[in-house]
Amino acid sequence: MTSWTDHLIILPILLPLFVGAAMLLIDERYQQIKAFANLASIAIMGIIALLLMRAADLPTATGAAPIAVYRLGDWPAPFAIVLVADRLSALMLALTSLLAFASTIFATARWHRVGAHFHSLMQFLLMGLNGAFLTGDLFNLFVFFELLLAASYGLVLHGSGQARVRAGLQYIAINLTASVLFLIGVSLIYAVTGTLNMADLAIRITEVPAQDRALLEAGAAVLGVAFMVKAGMWPLCFWLPTTYAAAAAPVAAIFAIMSKVGIYILLRLSLLFFGAGSGASALFGSEWLIAAGIATILFGLIGALASQEISRLAGYAVLVSSGTVLAVAAASGKPAVTASALFYLVSSTLAIAAFFMLIELLERGRDPGADMLAVTREAYGEDMPDDPDAEEVGMVIPASMAILGWCFVGCAAVIAGLPPVSGFIAKFAMLTALLGEDTGSSISPLHWTLLALLMASGLTMLIAMTRAGIRTLWTPSERADPRVRLAEIVPIALLLLGCAAMTVQPQAAMTYMQGAANSLHAPAAYTDSVLAPVATRVKTGGGS
Amino acid sequence: MELIVSLAIAVLTGCGVWLLLRPRTFQVIIGLALLSYAVNLFIFSMGRLKVGAAAVLEKGQIVDPQAFADPLPQALVLTAIVISFATTALFLVVLLASRGLTGNDHVDGRDHE
């Protein structure tokens, strides 16, 4: 049990902590060293995530997926802190490091110089994200959430400027309020059950006496609302498009995963605590999640059609994606539907992150008065490089507008779900899984609604994206082609390649998602591995 | 004691929510501070209220857990206090930056007078 691979789980938390802290000591003049350290650390995290994914996907003797549990200080589980890596958390780790890698490369072209400590903040954000995906108890979840939020406050303000400070002010106020709700929910759950370990909670919730059940459900609902704020559920999402539009492009790209953290926690906790087998509270709140998801999709679609700026359009695309995952995943008790929702989550997150970075390139060279960059330059005065064009000594790609146009088409196709790209496969999988759920010839009204909404959302996003594309790419203007550096187009291509890989190998991706969904829907394996007493653990795992 | 604690939580929460919904940034930050006090008290009361009870058991003795206070909420409150201090300080900095950039203390940066 003491082989070095067992310690892989804690590395995604420790590595960014140390790298981020060490980078604070390096002077701002050595940005290249910082950028290199940041990229190297993210690459190692990516490799660890892939190793964890592979380890979590190995079949065991019992047929259930192995769930890696790391006990800090080797205390038995319900009394101390545990980290848990199963298929879903390993997948989210891998997705996070891919996004972080792309957005850091993008930032090295220009953005990391417009403010202090970009690379350190990025590492701290990753520490919070990785911790939130790996943690096995509710209070550490709170700590990691605060960590990632604190880093995200810094990143939202990166580059300063009036628009960013205003959006940041509202973003911080809303998240602090959500954290208050988070604490209230956690303490209500603790008051009823006497534990904060997720696996222990899953067992104790089935044994809660009837008179305490109302308090428990109130606590879970308050906790759920806190995560819904973070996931951008309607009507708690009005901050999201403004904040994402104001943030610097690489920051907005990495923020594409931030709303998914809320979704991840909602999925995990609702299936762990209130899954089909959890007694009197089974499926508690799932109809609310479906309703909130549907409302969010509708709001996102209306917002996407109404948005004048292309960056706000991307913000509304985040909302549509969040709403779709939540409504579809909550609408069913079957793993097949959850698996397709996870596939959609990965594909849409990649495309939206690429889209955020692409927007910055497309908007460059347009009316500089309205440009965020101009605001930044104004606010920073002499701290900025004197003339951004003078910086453009890097390779200038010819016909940059054509390349950007093709990237735009790629993003639009994935976000709207046009065949044959991964967005289409995801939507098709969700539709078939929802249809396959109903036995016999009748389809429930709820599923009809969702089917119609999924189709309508594809069409609406296509209209909105086409309109934005025509306005941006086809409108004749005086301006020269935007000058694009290699470091800016490569990360976009990298993320789109991720989507392309999911398009070419949907079978492999889907099998993995299916496994992740299966283990989400069978929480017994999770609770057993976390709560296994030390004696039996040594006996069964002693061979390694 | 239960009545006093719950009244304190209620008054703090009420004032906090009221201030949070006000249009000026300073009122918002005071509102958030009051809300976090209320929540810290709330976490305490979730571990059952006791007066003069120690939180740590003595080694090697079998004791009645009824006589001791629950240590976990105290650890939680400690963490929550540290985090809320840090975020409030950060919020204060952003507030000052916003005041400097926009020239007024309205939450949306526009003067409505």
PDB file of C-alpha atoms in Angstrom, chain A residues 99-100 102-112 114 118 122 155-156 158-159 164 243-256 311 314 352-364 371-373 376 488 491-492 495:
ATOM      1  CA  LEU A  99      -8.040  23.867 -20.393  1.00  0.00           C
ATOM      2  CA  ALA A 100      -5.396  25.344 -18.116  1.00  0.00           C
ATOM      3  CA  ALA A 102      -4.370  25.949 -23.454  1.00  0.00           C
ATOM      4  CA  SER A 103      -5.219  29.159 -21.657  1.00  0.00           C
ATOM      5  CA  THR A 104      -1.704  29.511 -20.205  1.00  0.00           C
ATOM      6  CA  ILE A 105      -0.148  29.176 -23.655  1.00  0.00           C
ATOM      7  CA  PHE A 106      -2.615  31.781 -24.881  1.00  0.00           C
ATOM      8  CA  ALA A 107      -1.687  34.084 -22.006  1.00  0.00           C
ATOM      9  CA  THR A 108       2.024  33.913 -22.761  1.00  0.00           C
ATOM     10  CA  ALA A 109       1.427  35.743 -26.054  1.00  0.00           C
ATOM     11  CA  ARG A 110       0.365  38.929 -24.307  1.00  0.00           C
ATOM     12  CA  TRP A 111      -2.027  38.679 -21.416  1.00  0.00           C
ATOM     13  CA  HIS A 112       0.296  37.557 -18.630  1.00  0.00           C
ATOM     14  CA  VAL A 114      -0.918  43.156 -18.170  1.00  0.00           C
ATOM     15  CA  PHE A 118      -0.996  35.744 -13.446  1.00  0.00           C
ATOM     16  CA  MET A 122      -3.493  30.234 -12.234  1.00  0.00           C
ATOM     17  CA  LEU A 155      -7.919  36.447 -12.220  1.00  0.00           C
ATOM     18  CA  VAL A 156     -11.152  38.312 -12.992  1.00  0.00           C
ATOM     19  CA  HIS A 158      -6.293  40.608 -13.976  1.00  0.00           C
ATOM     20  CA  GLY A 159      -5.575  43.560 -16.241  1.00  0.00           C
ATOM     21  CA  ARG A 164     -13.355  44.427 -14.872  1.00  0.00           C
ATOM     22  CA  THR A 243     -18.214  38.704 -15.523  1.00  0.00           C
ATOM     23  CA  TYR A 244     -17.088  36.339 -18.263  1.00  0.00           C
ATOM     24  CA  ALA A 245     -17.305  39.079 -20.886  1.00  0.00           C
ATOM     25  CA  ALA A 246     -15.239  41.445 -18.738  1.00  0.00           C
ATOM     26  CA  ALA A 247     -12.537  38.902 -17.853  1.00  0.00           C
ATOM     27  CA  ALA A 248      -9.378  38.627 -19.948  1.00  0.00           C
ATOM     28  CA  ALA A 249      -9.650  36.025 -22.726  1.00  0.00           C
ATOM     29  CA  PRO A 250      -7.454  33.283 -21.185  1.00  0.00           C
ATOM     30  CA  VAL A 251      -9.188  33.818 -17.842  1.00  0.00           C
ATOM     31  CA  ALA A 252     -12.623  33.481 -19.415  1.00  0.00           C
ATOM     32  CA  ALA A 253     -11.404  30.300 -21.106  1.00  0.00           C
ATOM     33  CA  ILE A 254     -10.355  28.657 -17.842  1.00  0.00           C
ATOM     34  CA  PHE A 255     -13.575  29.920 -16.239  1.00  0.00           C
ATOM     35  CA  ALA A 256     -15.459  27.651 -18.645  1.00  0.00           C
ATOM     36  CA  SER A 311     -18.314  37.850 -25.677  1.00  0.00           C
ATOM     37  CA  ALA A 314     -20.218  33.107 -25.221  1.00  0.00           C
ATOM     38  CA  ILE A 352     -16.665  27.229 -25.157  1.00  0.00           C
ATOM     39  CA  ALA A 353     -13.136  27.694 -23.816  1.00  0.00           C
ATOM     40  CA  ALA A 354     -11.799  27.786 -27.385  1.00  0.00           C
ATOM     41  CA  PHE A 355     -14.561  30.235 -28.285  1.00  0.00           C
ATOM     42  CA  PHE A 356     -13.620  32.652 -25.492  1.00  0.00           C
ATOM     43  CA  MET A 357     -10.037  32.787 -26.723  1.00  0.00           C
ATOM     44  CA  LEU A 358     -11.120  33.095 -30.348  1.00  0.00           C
ATOM     45  CA  ILE A 359     -13.337  36.068 -29.523  1.00  0.00           C
ATOM     46  CA  GLU A 360     -10.351  38.013 -28.287  1.00  0.00           C
ATOM     47  CA  LEU A 361      -8.555  37.467 -31.582  1.00  0.00           C
ATOM     48  CA  LEU A 362     -11.620  38.361 -33.638  1.00  0.00           C
ATOM     49  CA  GLU A 363     -12.308  41.498 -31.674  1.00  0.00           C
ATOM     50  CA  ARG A 364      -8.724  42.625 -31.932  1.00  0.00           C
ATOM     51  CA  ASP A 371     -12.047  47.060 -26.867  1.00  0.00           C
ATOM     52  CA  MET A 372     -11.205  45.708 -23.444  1.00  0.00           C
ATOM     53  CA  LEU A 373      -7.556  45.970 -24.314  1.00  0.00           C
ATOM     54  CA  THR A 376      -6.626  48.039 -19.909  1.00  0.00           C
ATOM     55  CA  GLU A 488      -2.553  32.370 -29.656  1.00  0.00           C
ATOM     56  CA  PRO A 491      -4.247  26.664 -27.873  1.00  0.00           C
ATOM     57  CA  ILE A 492      -7.502  27.197 -29.773  1.00  0.00           C
ATOM     58  CA  LEU A 495      -8.973  22.543 -27.658  1.00  0.00           C
TER      59      LEU A 495
END
